[in-house]
Structures are given as C-alpha cells and as structure tokens.
Amino acid sequence: MRSSIKILFLSLLTLTVAVSCKKTVKTEVREVDTYVADNYTKKEVDIEMRDGITLHTTIYSPKDTSKKYPIIMQRTPYSSQPYGEGNFRTKIGPNEHLMKEGNIIVYQDVRGRWLSEGHYENMRAYIPNKTSDEQVDESSDTYDTIEWLVNNVENNNGNVGIWGISYPGYYATYATVDAHPALKASSPQASIGDFFFDDFHHNGAYLLSYFRATSLFGTPRPNGDQPIDTAWYTLPNLPTEDQYQFFLDAGPLKNLDYFFEYETADTPTMRPEGVTDDFFWNELKEHPNYDAMWQSKGLIQHLKDVKSSVATMVVGGWFDAEDLYGPLETYKNIEKYNEDNYNTMVFGPWDHGGWARDKVRNVVGNYYFGDSISLFFQKEIETKFFNHFLKGEGDMDSGLPEAYVFDTGTKEWKKYDAWPPENAAKQTMYLSDDQELTSEPKEITGIQFVSNVKKPVPYSEDVKTVFTPRKYMTDDQRFAARRSDVLVFETDVMEEDLTLAGDILAHLKVATTGTAADWIVKVIDVHPADAETNEEMQDHLKMSNYHLMVRSEVLRGRFRNSFSDPEPFVPNQKTDVDIKLQDVFHTIKKGHKLQIQVQSTWFPLIDLNPQTYVDNIFKADESDFKTQTHTVFTDSNIEFTVLK
C-alpha cells in the first residue's frame, strides 16, 4: 500500500459580478500520512505490576513478521494517545528512520496517569532495597513492563531500548537504575533530574514563568482517581497578553492561590486555610527549601546504581530553558560513578526537544545556527546508537564519540573523548570598574545599583504571555544592558577566538541594604557591527551588535551556603555568593566581545524576591517587599572553562 494518500478537497466559490458570473474553483491538497497504519499493527494492553496495579500500554508491531525486532519504549505522563486499536499515530519511535526500518514501538501511561491505574506521584521517589511487592517506584514499574513485553510480544529479539524527552526522559533515566537484563540502551533526553533545580526552580528560585504548568502535574484525577482517557486538568488562563504586568499587579505569590481551588464533585468546598486542591502547588508552597521531600524525589543521587548492562546516550540542548541541569548532571553522575559503563552525551543548538523536530533551518528564538542539524542528529547519531545496542554488536565500539557537541559560536559539530575536553582549563576574569571585564584584578571598589521591586528587570523585551518560556535563552540583551539596575562588564574586541567549553562559576562579592536578594549572572556574546541579520530575526532587531545570551543563571541569595538551611544577609556586610552556571560550548569569535551582566531581578521568569528576609516567600505579605540598594565589589570574578 502507499504510505500516504493525497486527498483533494474542493470548495466552490461563486463570485457574482454585475456584468458577468464567473466560477473560481479553489483546490487544496492535504497529505494524510498513513505509513504507521500501513506498516504496523496496534495493540493496547493493561500490564499488571507486582502490586496488582495495571498500566495501560500501546504496542506498535511491524506487519512484516519474517524477522525479529527490538522493542523501543517510552513511558509518559502525557498520554499514549490516540486510544483505540483502530486509531494510529502518524509517527512513532524516536525518529523517522527507526520507524521505517522496523522496530516494535511501545508507549505506556505511567502509574496514576490517563488510562493506567494507581495514584500518580510527581517525581516519584526511588526506593532502594525493596523488601515487598507493595514497594513500587518507576524503576520497578519499568522492570515489570519489560518482563511482560519480552515474554508476550511476538517477534521481539529480546533487546529493549527506552527514550524520552523532558518528563519521559526522566523515566528513561529511571529505567537504568535496577534495570531489567533485557534493557540494553537508554537515551534520556532533556531529562528532569530534580525539580528543585529543573523546570520549577533554579538554585532555589521559583520559576514563576512555569506557573501555568502547575495544574498539569497537580490536579487530582476525578472519580476516585480512576483511569480516564480525556484531560481532567485545565491550565490557568491569564486574562492578558502582558504577563509581566499581570504578575506585577497580582503581588505576593499567595494571591495566586485561587487559580488552584478546583470546585468539582471530587474536591471539598471547605479547605484548610492556605491549602488548595492542587497537590503540586501545595508542595511548592509548603516546601520552599531543599528539604527531605525534594531530596527524596531527586534522581541524580541514585545514578551510582546504573546497571553496566545498559548503554546510555544523554541528549540535551544548549539553549533548553526547561531542563539543562537534568541532562548535564545525569551524564556527569553516570560518568563519575560508573566508569565501565557505555555513557555518552550529545548537546546541540536546540531549545527544549528541538532535536526531535524535522525543520531544516535550526533556530532558537531570533538566532540561526544552521541547516539540518536536527536531521543529522536523528540519522547519524540517535539511529546509530539504538541500532548498535539493539540490533548490532552491542559492544563499547559504537562508532560514536564520548561527547558529540555543537559549538554554538562557530556553528559546527565537534567530537571529544571526554567532557569537558581534556585540553580545557580554568581561566578567571574580573568584574572591574568602568564596565570592564579584565584578566587581572584591579582596585577593589563597590558598584551600587537600586533594585526596585516595583520595576523589576524583565527577562524579555517581548510583551506576551506564554505557557513556558523558551525564546529568551538566545534573546538580544541590549534592552537589559541599558538599564541602571543591570551591571555590565565587557572585554575589548577579541583579537583571537576564545572557546568556552564546560561549566562557569561566578564568584560574586556583594552587599545589600536589605536581608534578602537574588543574584543573576548572564554570559553574553556581543556581535560586531557588520554581523549579518538572518531571516528569522524579529523586525525591530538587527544582528549588528546583537547581544547573544550564551548562558544565564540565578541564585536565590538565602541559599548561598545551603539549599536546605537558608539564611538572611546581614545588611551592608560584604558577602560571598557563588553561582554555578551550567556548561556551555561556545566560541567568542575574533572581532566579538565577551560581556557579563549582573542583576537582581529577572521578572517574571522568576518570582519577585521581597528583599527582606521571610521564612517562606510563597507566604510573604505585600508589606515584606522593599526596594533595596545592592553592591557588587570589583574583586568578584567569573571562572570559565576554556579550551587551550
């Protein structure tokens, strides 16, 4: 059968004109892709876990039964739709190549979501050394699923792979801990590692910009938590296209509780004071520090136990606003504690999940990185990885490097035997007077700025309301550089290339007139005046002098010494604040300049710090928010990882 059918839709438009009648026939050609339906059979089953709960699972098997195939699976909280054995996805598997060459592709609703039984726990805690069948987690659910699949799905070759992007990437990581012997390959992609550092928090600061995603994870299923095949949650609807002004007018975070008070047959109308129906919002509010709850839900600390029988390929985007901490820390911790494992990383010029798209031009926000970068990854990297471990020799010689990384400055792929590369070294630059970024420290002075809680620094110059922000990761930072509450430090024009390859540590020396403050550091590539503007650029911008944000990070100052035990600042006392910025691979090219920006608000990407210490910012009052004067001292420095 043909893999696609062209269906012609004819619409007749009759135009009546005074002097004559003329018929115009408008023809629209719509291509309906039926490749999956033509080449695969689909079966939906409920697989019983060790504690008796069943998980809804969809299995796509090649119609060609003349040979055996590996199983490649994805576990997801976002639904394995479409439901019904006669309803097919138009694309299955990690990419088109793995779909068309033939694999058994499996999707599963995780415990407590959609058509699977049980109760959902957001970032379910791993249970080591289980002592009974009632002790279950995502590792045991994956193990039990694989056990059923290899014993019940016809024509499988006994080898299983798993992949996923974002939350499904977290489940792909989870599968490697106490892994089933049949699991041979796992590719966690944009994987969540810990919700205190991914998505909803960055270094303890709450990402207000993810506010609308809260109900997606925290709305209880109706009818006593019974399986359901339609969405039971609704996303908060902000009645504006100006989210900056909306959240500024809303005031303290506690004023947003009403978005999560769900009046349904399954929820009480009388609630305890300060408690909403959304269990994730309640967790965020009641656990502002990195306490035992958040620590138990983190997966990074359990990667000491990844099975050596599982090959891992961690994938991420250098400009992933949602999950950059997760994939980097996943790779690094598997590498650190499992020296004999096959463990590699692939990082390219993508935003969240950009490598899975089929667009030829690869762009993040306004910035163009080249053509066919994602398509190259899918064919030459991802497909080769799964084929080697699921169909091929499965040995350590996969033909892929340890680190396949894209230099976002020179716009080219590089291969390394280690990450950071072995020829990388630390190089320190100092935040000096007169807006200079220097290689040697100069006279120590204090540079002051006023942080006005009524006029916080926006994270983007765009006026818009988004579900989750992505574009800002490559945004032009000129709008921020021109504000008085953003400090700028800049090198001279580069006389030779400078390649940043690894993490960045900001060692700030600061003071504040208040008792609390956030600190934001941004690393920026200032382009020359003659830089050529690409076609995707917003109309009001030009690439000439473009301030490309290469990396940025926030630290909620109360967590400067411990994420578990916050502490206030002593007013006007010089204090150390160290901020780890996630890895980059970016060349500041000859003719460009390297710039650092330091600020204390970043709104509404992160929530507004009261700038007076309170135990819990989620419960702060309007009166707690005070404008303060901050000081950055010129013995502050930035420690880069640089290729030599």
XYZ file of C-alpha atoms in Angstrom:
644
model
C 0.000 0.000 0.000
C 1.116 3.567 -0.452
C 2.444 5.237 2.667
C 0.430 8.383 2.092
C -2.755 9.260 0.279
C -3.415 12.599 -1.305
C -6.943 13.725 -0.666
C -8.364 16.554 -2.691
C -10.804 18.893 -1.044
C -12.753 21.032 -3.472
C -14.539 24.168 -2.395
C -16.675 26.072 -4.833
C -16.603 29.831 -4.652
C -19.167 31.717 -6.750
C -18.466 35.340 -7.452
C -21.356 37.420 -8.721
C -20.286 40.406 -10.775
C -22.624 42.998 -12.285
C -21.599 42.286 -15.834
C -20.931 38.570 -15.630
C -20.762 35.480 -13.413
C -17.510 33.661 -13.054
C -16.796 30.445 -11.162
C -13.493 30.071 -9.381
C -12.535 26.623 -8.117
C -10.039 26.635 -5.240
C -8.148 23.366 -4.836
C -6.439 22.438 -1.562
C -4.146 19.409 -1.401
C -3.807 17.816 2.011
C -1.432 14.909 2.537
C -2.503 12.350 5.121
C 0.373 10.185 6.311
C -0.741 6.585 6.769
C 2.710 4.972 7.000
C 2.193 3.677 10.528
C -1.273 2.272 9.805
C 0.009 0.669 6.577
C 3.067 -0.962 8.123
C 2.238 -1.623 11.764
C -0.377 -3.416 13.806
C -1.510 -1.772 17.021
C -2.496 -3.446 20.266
C -3.478 -1.947 23.605
C -2.952 -3.964 26.774
C -3.065 -3.396 30.530
C 0.097 -4.844 32.054
C -0.091 -5.910 35.681
C 2.620 -4.672 38.027
C 3.919 -6.607 41.033
C 1.453 -4.865 43.375
C -1.557 -5.693 41.174
C -1.949 -2.257 39.552
C -2.250 -2.296 35.743
C -0.558 0.172 33.394
C -2.092 0.951 30.016
C 0.338 0.132 27.223
C 0.163 0.606 23.453
C 2.258 -1.675 21.232
C 3.023 -0.981 17.562
C 4.449 -4.083 15.850
C 5.707 -4.312 12.241
C 3.346 -6.200 9.928
C 6.379 -7.888 8.398
C 6.783 -10.868 10.742
C 9.597 -12.531 8.797
C 12.198 -11.338 11.311
C 12.581 -10.359 14.935
C 12.754 -6.769 16.145
C 13.958 -4.907 19.197
C 11.477 -3.152 21.460
C 11.892 0.608 21.864
C 9.626 2.060 24.521
C 8.585 5.364 26.033
C 6.877 5.837 29.391
C 4.965 9.080 29.705
C 2.671 11.092 31.987
C 1.399 12.927 28.894
C -0.745 10.096 27.451
C -0.091 7.297 24.969
C -2.959 8.567 22.780
C -4.637 8.037 20.421
C -6.625 5.381 22.266
C -8.500 2.661 20.397
C -6.797 -0.053 18.358
C -8.066 1.435 15.108
C -6.519 4.817 15.846
C -2.872 5.260 14.887
C -0.202 7.860 15.487
C 1.199 9.286 12.267
C 4.755 8.959 13.632
C 6.150 6.524 16.175
C 9.521 5.971 17.761
C 12.378 8.340 18.425
C 12.662 9.318 14.741
C 11.507 8.510 11.225
C 14.491 6.258 10.472
C 13.867 3.958 13.426
C 10.195 3.875 12.483
C 10.751 2.965 8.840
C 13.476 0.383 9.268
C 11.267 -1.617 11.629
C 11.142 -1.753 15.427
C 8.487 -2.675 17.955
C 7.488 0.695 19.416
C 5.761 0.818 22.807
C 4.110 3.694 24.682
C 2.903 3.443 28.267
C 0.869 5.709 30.549
C 2.766 5.825 33.835
C 1.150 4.917 37.121
C -1.748 7.192 38.041
C -1.993 8.943 34.665
C -4.608 8.648 31.927
C -5.696 5.008 31.431
C -3.256 3.490 33.921
C -4.406 2.533 37.406
C -2.853 3.647 40.659
C -2.021 7.003 42.150
C 0.298 9.496 40.484
C 3.204 10.979 42.397
C 5.023 13.884 40.796
C 8.693 12.784 40.604
C 8.009 9.540 42.458
C 10.790 8.777 44.948
C 13.091 5.836 44.213
C 13.006 3.026 46.785
C 16.329 1.155 47.076
C 16.493 -2.350 48.536
C 12.782 -3.089 48.203
C 11.517 -5.697 50.662
C 7.992 -6.382 49.374
C 5.853 -6.231 46.233
C 3.999 -3.294 47.727
C 7.133 -1.152 47.464
C 6.943 0.172 43.926
C 8.533 3.025 42.018
C 9.222 3.914 38.393
C 12.165 1.517 38.322
C 10.060 -1.475 39.368
C 7.223 -0.468 37.021
C 9.674 -0.307 34.115
C 11.197 -3.651 35.101
C 7.781 -5.343 35.290
C 6.731 -3.830 31.962
C 9.856 -5.054 30.177
C 9.458 -8.508 31.736
C 5.935 -8.741 30.303
C 6.897 -7.347 26.882
C 9.818 -9.673 26.177
C 7.700 -12.668 27.176
C 4.464 -11.736 25.445
C 5.141 -9.614 22.356
C 5.702 -11.766 19.277
C 8.796 -11.432 17.096
C 10.858 -9.465 19.610
C 14.610 -10.191 19.684
C 14.943 -9.879 23.449
C 16.603 -6.451 23.386
C 14.857 -3.367 24.739
C 15.643 0.339 24.424
C 13.969 3.302 26.078
C 13.904 7.005 25.234
C 12.001 10.106 26.178
C 12.143 13.889 26.136
C 11.584 16.004 29.264
C 9.437 14.086 31.776
C 9.586 10.921 29.629
C 13.362 11.494 29.656
C 13.245 11.278 33.441
C 11.564 7.873 33.124
C 14.270 6.819 30.657
C 16.902 7.656 33.270
C 14.889 5.905 35.984
C 14.828 2.720 33.903
C 18.617 2.401 34.158
C 18.535 2.046 37.947
C 17.903 -1.601 38.933
C 17.433 -2.213 35.215
C 15.885 -5.312 33.666
C 18.550 -7.501 31.979
C 16.827 -7.047 28.602
C 17.260 -3.270 28.737
C 20.299 -2.620 26.562
C 20.034 1.070 25.624
C 18.570 4.170 27.229
C 18.527 7.707 25.869
C 17.365 10.241 28.458
C 16.723 13.451 26.528
C 16.137 16.827 28.211
C 15.626 14.659 31.269
C 14.389 16.111 34.542
C 16.872 15.348 37.310
C 15.484 17.218 40.298
C 12.531 19.609 40.462
C 14.435 21.897 42.833
C 16.890 22.646 40.014
C 14.899 21.826 36.847
C 11.781 23.453 35.435
C 10.078 24.911 38.505
C 13.165 26.026 40.405
C 16.644 27.242 39.557
C 19.001 27.176 42.524
C 16.088 27.658 44.898
C 14.410 30.493 42.991
C 10.840 29.680 41.963
C 10.265 29.986 38.216
C 7.063 31.974 38.107
C 7.128 31.588 34.334
C 6.157 27.915 34.810
C 3.099 28.871 36.842
C 0.634 27.760 34.153
C 2.165 24.271 34.012
C 1.452 23.565 37.686
C -2.034 22.109 37.230
C -0.731 19.709 34.597
C 1.043 17.812 37.377
C -1.036 18.656 40.452
C -4.701 18.221 39.532
C -6.159 15.040 41.079
C -7.891 12.644 38.685
C -11.691 12.622 39.138
C -13.933 9.737 40.222
C -11.694 8.485 42.979
C -8.529 8.552 40.872
C -9.965 6.239 38.229
C -8.380 5.894 34.756
C -9.572 8.500 32.263
C -8.971 8.955 28.529
C -9.538 12.713 28.337
C -7.711 15.595 30.000
C -9.050 16.215 33.523
C -6.950 19.303 34.238
C -7.228 22.846 32.968
C -4.343 25.262 32.638
C -4.630 28.625 34.399
C -5.893 31.191 31.938
C -4.199 34.541 32.421
C -6.611 37.229 31.209
C -3.898 39.220 29.462
C -1.169 39.126 26.845
C 1.171 41.006 29.183
C 2.354 38.513 31.783
C 4.896 40.969 33.235
C 2.176 43.411 34.220
C -0.213 40.662 35.310
C 2.178 39.131 37.844
C 3.392 42.544 38.990
C -0.196 43.617 39.686
C -1.003 40.269 41.337
C 1.520 40.931 44.083
C 2.670 38.198 46.508
C 2.533 34.565 45.392
C -0.192 33.726 47.898
C -2.541 35.923 45.875
C -2.404 33.296 43.109
C -3.955 30.510 45.213
C -7.371 30.998 43.647
C -6.136 29.516 40.356
C -5.786 26.152 42.101
C -9.047 25.974 44.048
C -10.963 23.441 41.972
C -14.670 23.189 42.687
C -15.679 19.759 41.424
C -17.651 16.821 42.753
C -14.411 15.237 43.903
C -12.961 18.175 45.823
C -14.186 19.718 49.050
C -15.598 23.212 49.073
C -14.206 23.851 52.566
C -10.415 23.730 52.673
C -7.901 24.274 55.448
C -6.510 27.807 55.496
C -3.814 28.264 52.837
C -4.371 24.855 51.213
C -5.567 24.450 47.637
C -6.811 21.422 45.705
C -3.697 21.265 43.548
C -1.247 18.976 45.344
C 1.766 20.212 43.368
C 1.038 23.871 44.167
C 0.717 22.844 47.819
C 4.105 21.099 47.639
C 5.705 24.186 46.135
C 4.195 26.405 48.832
C 4.890 24.187 51.821
C 8.425 23.185 50.832
C 10.314 26.357 49.856
C 13.661 24.815 50.841
C 15.528 21.743 49.610
C 14.106 19.577 52.369
C 13.610 15.816 52.712
C 10.641 15.850 50.324
C 12.545 17.411 47.416
C 15.661 15.374 48.160
C 13.689 12.120 48.073
C 12.250 12.991 44.657
C 15.615 13.766 43.084
C 17.024 11.082 40.806
C 20.561 12.383 40.310
C 21.813 10.995 43.634
C 20.755 7.459 42.671
C 22.779 7.269 39.464
C 25.529 5.439 41.314
C 23.403 2.364 40.679
C 23.041 2.460 36.870
C 23.481 -1.066 35.543
C 26.586 -1.651 33.438
C 24.473 -3.698 31.026
C 22.648 -0.526 29.912
C 24.282 1.832 27.406
C 23.256 5.455 27.922
C 23.230 8.378 25.500
C 22.180 11.614 27.220
C 20.808 14.278 24.868
C 20.256 17.959 25.566
C 20.017 21.419 24.060
C 22.483 24.159 24.937
C 19.528 26.571 24.985
C 16.984 24.409 26.808
C 15.206 26.750 29.208
C 13.400 23.897 30.959
C 15.849 21.068 31.510
C 19.539 21.835 31.225
C 20.579 20.899 34.754
C 18.972 17.455 34.418
C 20.763 16.068 31.335
C 24.144 17.575 32.252
C 24.019 16.193 35.790
C 22.666 12.857 34.527
C 25.623 12.441 32.188
C 28.178 13.633 34.737
C 26.936 11.432 37.563
C 26.664 8.276 35.466
C 30.168 9.031 34.240
C 31.520 9.681 37.731
C 30.169 6.602 39.461
C 30.038 4.030 36.653
C 33.442 4.145 34.984
C 32.987 0.940 32.985
C 29.596 1.890 31.550
C 28.985 2.995 27.976
C 27.854 6.557 28.656
C 27.884 9.376 26.108
C 26.410 12.842 25.690
C 25.037 14.782 22.726
C 24.371 18.509 23.042
C 23.325 20.700 20.161
C 21.999 24.225 19.440
C 18.450 23.442 20.473
C 15.718 24.566 22.793
C 13.572 22.022 24.650
C 13.240 18.932 22.444
C 14.398 20.756 19.315
C 16.445 17.756 18.113
C 13.243 15.743 17.547
C 11.797 18.202 15.035
C 12.119 17.881 11.271
C 12.717 21.524 10.343
C 15.665 22.163 8.050
C 16.604 25.570 9.462
C 17.652 25.285 13.101
C 16.720 28.435 15.003
C 16.296 29.233 18.695
C 14.367 32.457 19.133
C 15.985 35.019 16.870
C 19.237 33.171 16.398
C 20.018 30.913 13.419
C 22.546 28.084 13.894
C 22.500 26.271 10.553
C 20.608 23.788 8.401
C 19.677 20.137 9.021
C 21.296 19.968 12.456
C 18.370 18.068 13.987
C 18.026 15.856 10.920
C 21.726 14.995 11.172
C 21.312 14.048 14.828
C 18.353 11.781 14.116
C 20.042 9.881 11.269
C 23.736 9.858 12.164
C 23.662 9.795 15.958
C 20.371 8.645 17.512
C 19.622 5.903 14.975
C 23.195 4.582 15.099
C 23.088 4.428 18.892
C 19.929 2.351 19.110
C 20.835 0.110 16.181
C 24.259 -0.714 17.614
C 22.924 -1.794 21.002
C 19.615 -3.314 19.931
C 20.465 -4.888 16.556
C 24.241 -4.821 16.291
C 27.251 -5.980 18.267
C 26.318 -4.005 21.344
C 29.942 -3.574 22.392
C 31.708 -0.402 23.511
C 32.746 0.419 19.930
C 29.578 2.094 18.657
C 31.350 4.421 16.234
C 30.111 7.415 18.222
C 32.317 9.640 20.392
C 32.071 10.147 24.136
C 30.906 13.724 23.594
C 29.207 14.836 20.382
C 28.826 18.566 20.955
C 27.919 21.580 18.850
C 29.939 24.779 19.189
C 27.204 27.420 19.139
C 29.716 30.168 18.280
C 31.489 28.596 15.301
C 28.298 26.672 14.447
C 29.891 23.256 13.923
C 29.886 19.789 15.487
C 32.896 18.578 17.454
C 33.808 15.157 18.823
C 35.667 14.629 22.100
C 36.796 11.642 24.136
C 35.748 13.342 27.368
C 33.623 16.218 28.607
C 34.849 18.754 29.381
C 37.551 18.138 26.746
C 40.918 17.074 28.117
C 42.589 20.258 26.853
C 40.194 22.514 28.790
C 41.488 24.659 31.649
C 40.150 27.263 34.051
C 40.514 30.953 33.211
C 39.433 33.726 35.559
C 38.194 37.179 34.554
C 37.354 40.030 36.923
C 34.402 42.397 37.163
C 36.246 45.707 37.120
C 35.354 49.385 37.244
C 34.371 51.305 34.104
C 32.328 48.305 32.844
C 35.480 46.313 32.151
C 35.913 42.545 32.210
C 39.635 42.078 32.786
C 42.106 39.211 33.017
C 43.717 40.697 36.143
C 42.114 42.200 39.265
C 42.185 45.955 39.626
C 41.490 48.273 42.545
C 38.659 46.984 44.737
C 35.638 49.251 44.752
C 31.915 48.765 45.172
C 29.452 49.328 42.326
C 25.944 50.111 43.538
C 22.529 49.838 41.933
C 18.962 50.235 43.173
C 16.730 47.158 42.910
C 13.177 48.495 42.743
C 10.509 45.871 43.493
C 8.011 47.984 41.532
C 10.187 47.966 38.406
C 11.957 44.582 38.202
C 14.212 43.793 35.250
C 12.192 41.897 32.593
C 13.630 38.652 31.268
C 12.484 39.553 27.754
C 11.606 42.745 25.935
C 8.653 40.953 24.316
C 5.162 41.754 25.587
C 3.454 38.373 25.701
C 2.010 35.575 27.796
C 3.489 32.120 27.198
C 2.883 28.636 28.576
C 6.585 28.161 29.326
C 9.366 30.468 28.091
C 11.948 29.266 25.566
C 12.972 32.058 23.240
C 14.677 34.169 25.895
C 17.657 31.800 26.062
C 19.131 33.429 22.921
C 17.484 36.826 23.255
C 19.297 40.052 22.472
C 20.273 41.509 25.871
C 20.724 45.134 24.782
C 17.421 46.058 26.417
C 18.816 44.906 29.783
C 22.293 46.384 29.305
C 20.719 49.835 29.034
C 19.020 49.682 32.453
C 20.582 51.262 35.531
C 19.843 48.182 37.667
C 21.857 45.874 35.383
C 25.641 45.991 35.748
C 27.677 45.442 32.579
C 31.281 44.209 32.321
C 32.859 43.731 28.908
C 36.178 42.796 27.303
C 37.826 44.649 24.480
C 37.198 43.303 20.991
C 38.639 39.792 20.836
C 41.887 39.526 18.894
C 41.574 35.736 18.699
C 38.895 33.109 19.296
C 38.024 32.186 22.891
C 36.213 28.844 23.252
C 34.194 28.277 26.415
C 33.818 24.517 26.947
C 32.409 23.450 30.294
C 30.848 24.954 33.365
C 31.138 28.558 34.518
C 31.452 29.651 38.141
C 30.570 33.177 39.199
C 32.284 34.211 42.438
C 30.456 37.359 43.487
C 31.331 39.631 46.386
C 28.157 41.521 47.221
C 26.284 43.501 49.834
C 22.719 44.713 50.230
C 20.890 47.215 52.397
C 18.253 44.540 52.939
C 18.333 40.998 54.309
C 17.462 39.068 51.120
C 18.287 39.262 47.417
C 18.523 37.219 44.255
C 21.628 37.329 42.066
C 21.564 36.742 38.321
C 24.633 36.387 36.105
C 24.462 36.350 32.300
C 27.243 35.474 29.843
C 26.849 37.333 26.545
C 28.483 37.220 23.115
C 28.464 40.768 21.697
C 28.498 40.562 17.906
C 30.310 43.049 15.684
C 28.576 45.873 13.870
C 28.815 44.140 10.484
C 27.147 40.867 11.588
C 24.584 39.715 9.034
C 20.913 39.556 10.049
C 19.117 36.228 9.459
C 15.582 35.940 8.123
C 14.066 34.758 11.431
C 15.076 37.908 13.313
C 12.261 39.993 14.803
C 11.634 43.072 12.675
C 12.766 45.565 15.305
C 16.151 43.836 15.791
C 19.323 43.506 13.737
C 22.292 41.190 14.189
C 24.530 44.267 14.210
C 25.835 44.490 17.812
C 23.485 41.648 18.821
C 23.966 40.704 22.494
C 23.514 36.910 22.325
C 22.867 35.389 25.750
C 25.059 32.291 25.886
C 24.316 31.255 29.456
C 22.486 32.677 32.462
C 21.604 31.564 35.953
C 20.041 32.759 39.177
C 20.826 32.001 42.800
C 18.312 32.877 45.500
C 20.730 34.520 47.912
C 19.319 32.850 51.024
C 20.678 29.560 49.644
C 24.246 30.806 49.135
C 25.591 28.393 51.774
C 22.939 25.671 51.792
C 19.820 24.862 49.789
C 18.355 23.151 52.853
C 19.119 25.782 55.501
C 18.503 29.299 54.176
C 19.842 32.354 55.942
C 19.412 36.124 55.643
C 22.052 38.603 54.589
C 23.489 40.929 57.186
C 22.677 44.419 55.873
C 25.639 46.206 54.274
C 28.021 43.331 55.008
C 30.275 42.116 52.206
C 29.260 38.530 51.438
C 30.380 35.746 49.110
C 27.787 34.441 46.653
C 28.917 31.653 44.323
C 26.748 30.727 41.350
C 27.292 27.707 39.140
C 26.214 28.348 35.575
C 25.536 25.240 33.502
C 28.008 24.088 30.860
C 28.384 25.856 27.538
C 30.236 25.099 24.325
C 30.552 28.424 22.602
C 33.358 30.269 20.853
C 33.510 34.034 21.303
C 34.965 34.680 17.873
C 37.659 37.115 16.888
C 36.034 40.510 16.417
C 33.349 39.810 19.066
C 33.321 40.845 22.740
C 32.600 38.823 25.878
C 30.177 40.509 28.251
C 28.895 39.744 31.747
C 25.663 41.199 33.100
C 24.782 41.117 36.819
C 21.318 41.953 38.127
C 18.976 41.101 40.990
C 15.545 40.721 39.388
C 14.508 38.728 36.318
C 10.772 39.069 36.066
C 8.517 37.198 35.678
C 10.907 34.407 34.741
C 11.495 34.076 38.468
C 9.223 35.337 41.206
C 9.942 38.609 42.937
C 12.185 38.405 45.989
C 10.823 40.592 48.837
C 14.416 41.714 49.524
C 13.588 41.459 53.212
C 14.051 38.001 54.669
C 10.929 35.921 55.285
C 10.809 32.219 56.104
C 8.669 31.382 53.083
C 8.338 33.672 50.063
C 5.186 31.806 48.981
C 3.534 33.229 52.103
C 5.061 36.720 52.037
C 2.860 39.776 52.542
C 2.782 42.893 50.397
C 4.485 44.818 53.197
C 7.509 42.487 53.045
C 8.543 43.733 49.593
C 11.089 46.554 49.828
C 13.293 48.376 47.354
C 16.958 47.942 48.319
C 20.377 49.089 47.192
C 22.800 46.329 46.208
C 26.563 46.472 45.800
C 28.832 44.297 43.642
C 32.521 44.568 44.535
C 35.223 44.506 41.883
C 37.091 41.572 43.395
C 34.195 39.479 42.049
C 35.267 37.159 39.251
C 33.997 34.673 36.700
C 35.803 31.354 36.334
C 35.418 29.993 32.810
C 36.321 26.579 31.430
C 38.300 27.389 28.280
C 39.830 25.289 25.516
C 43.595 25.760 25.316
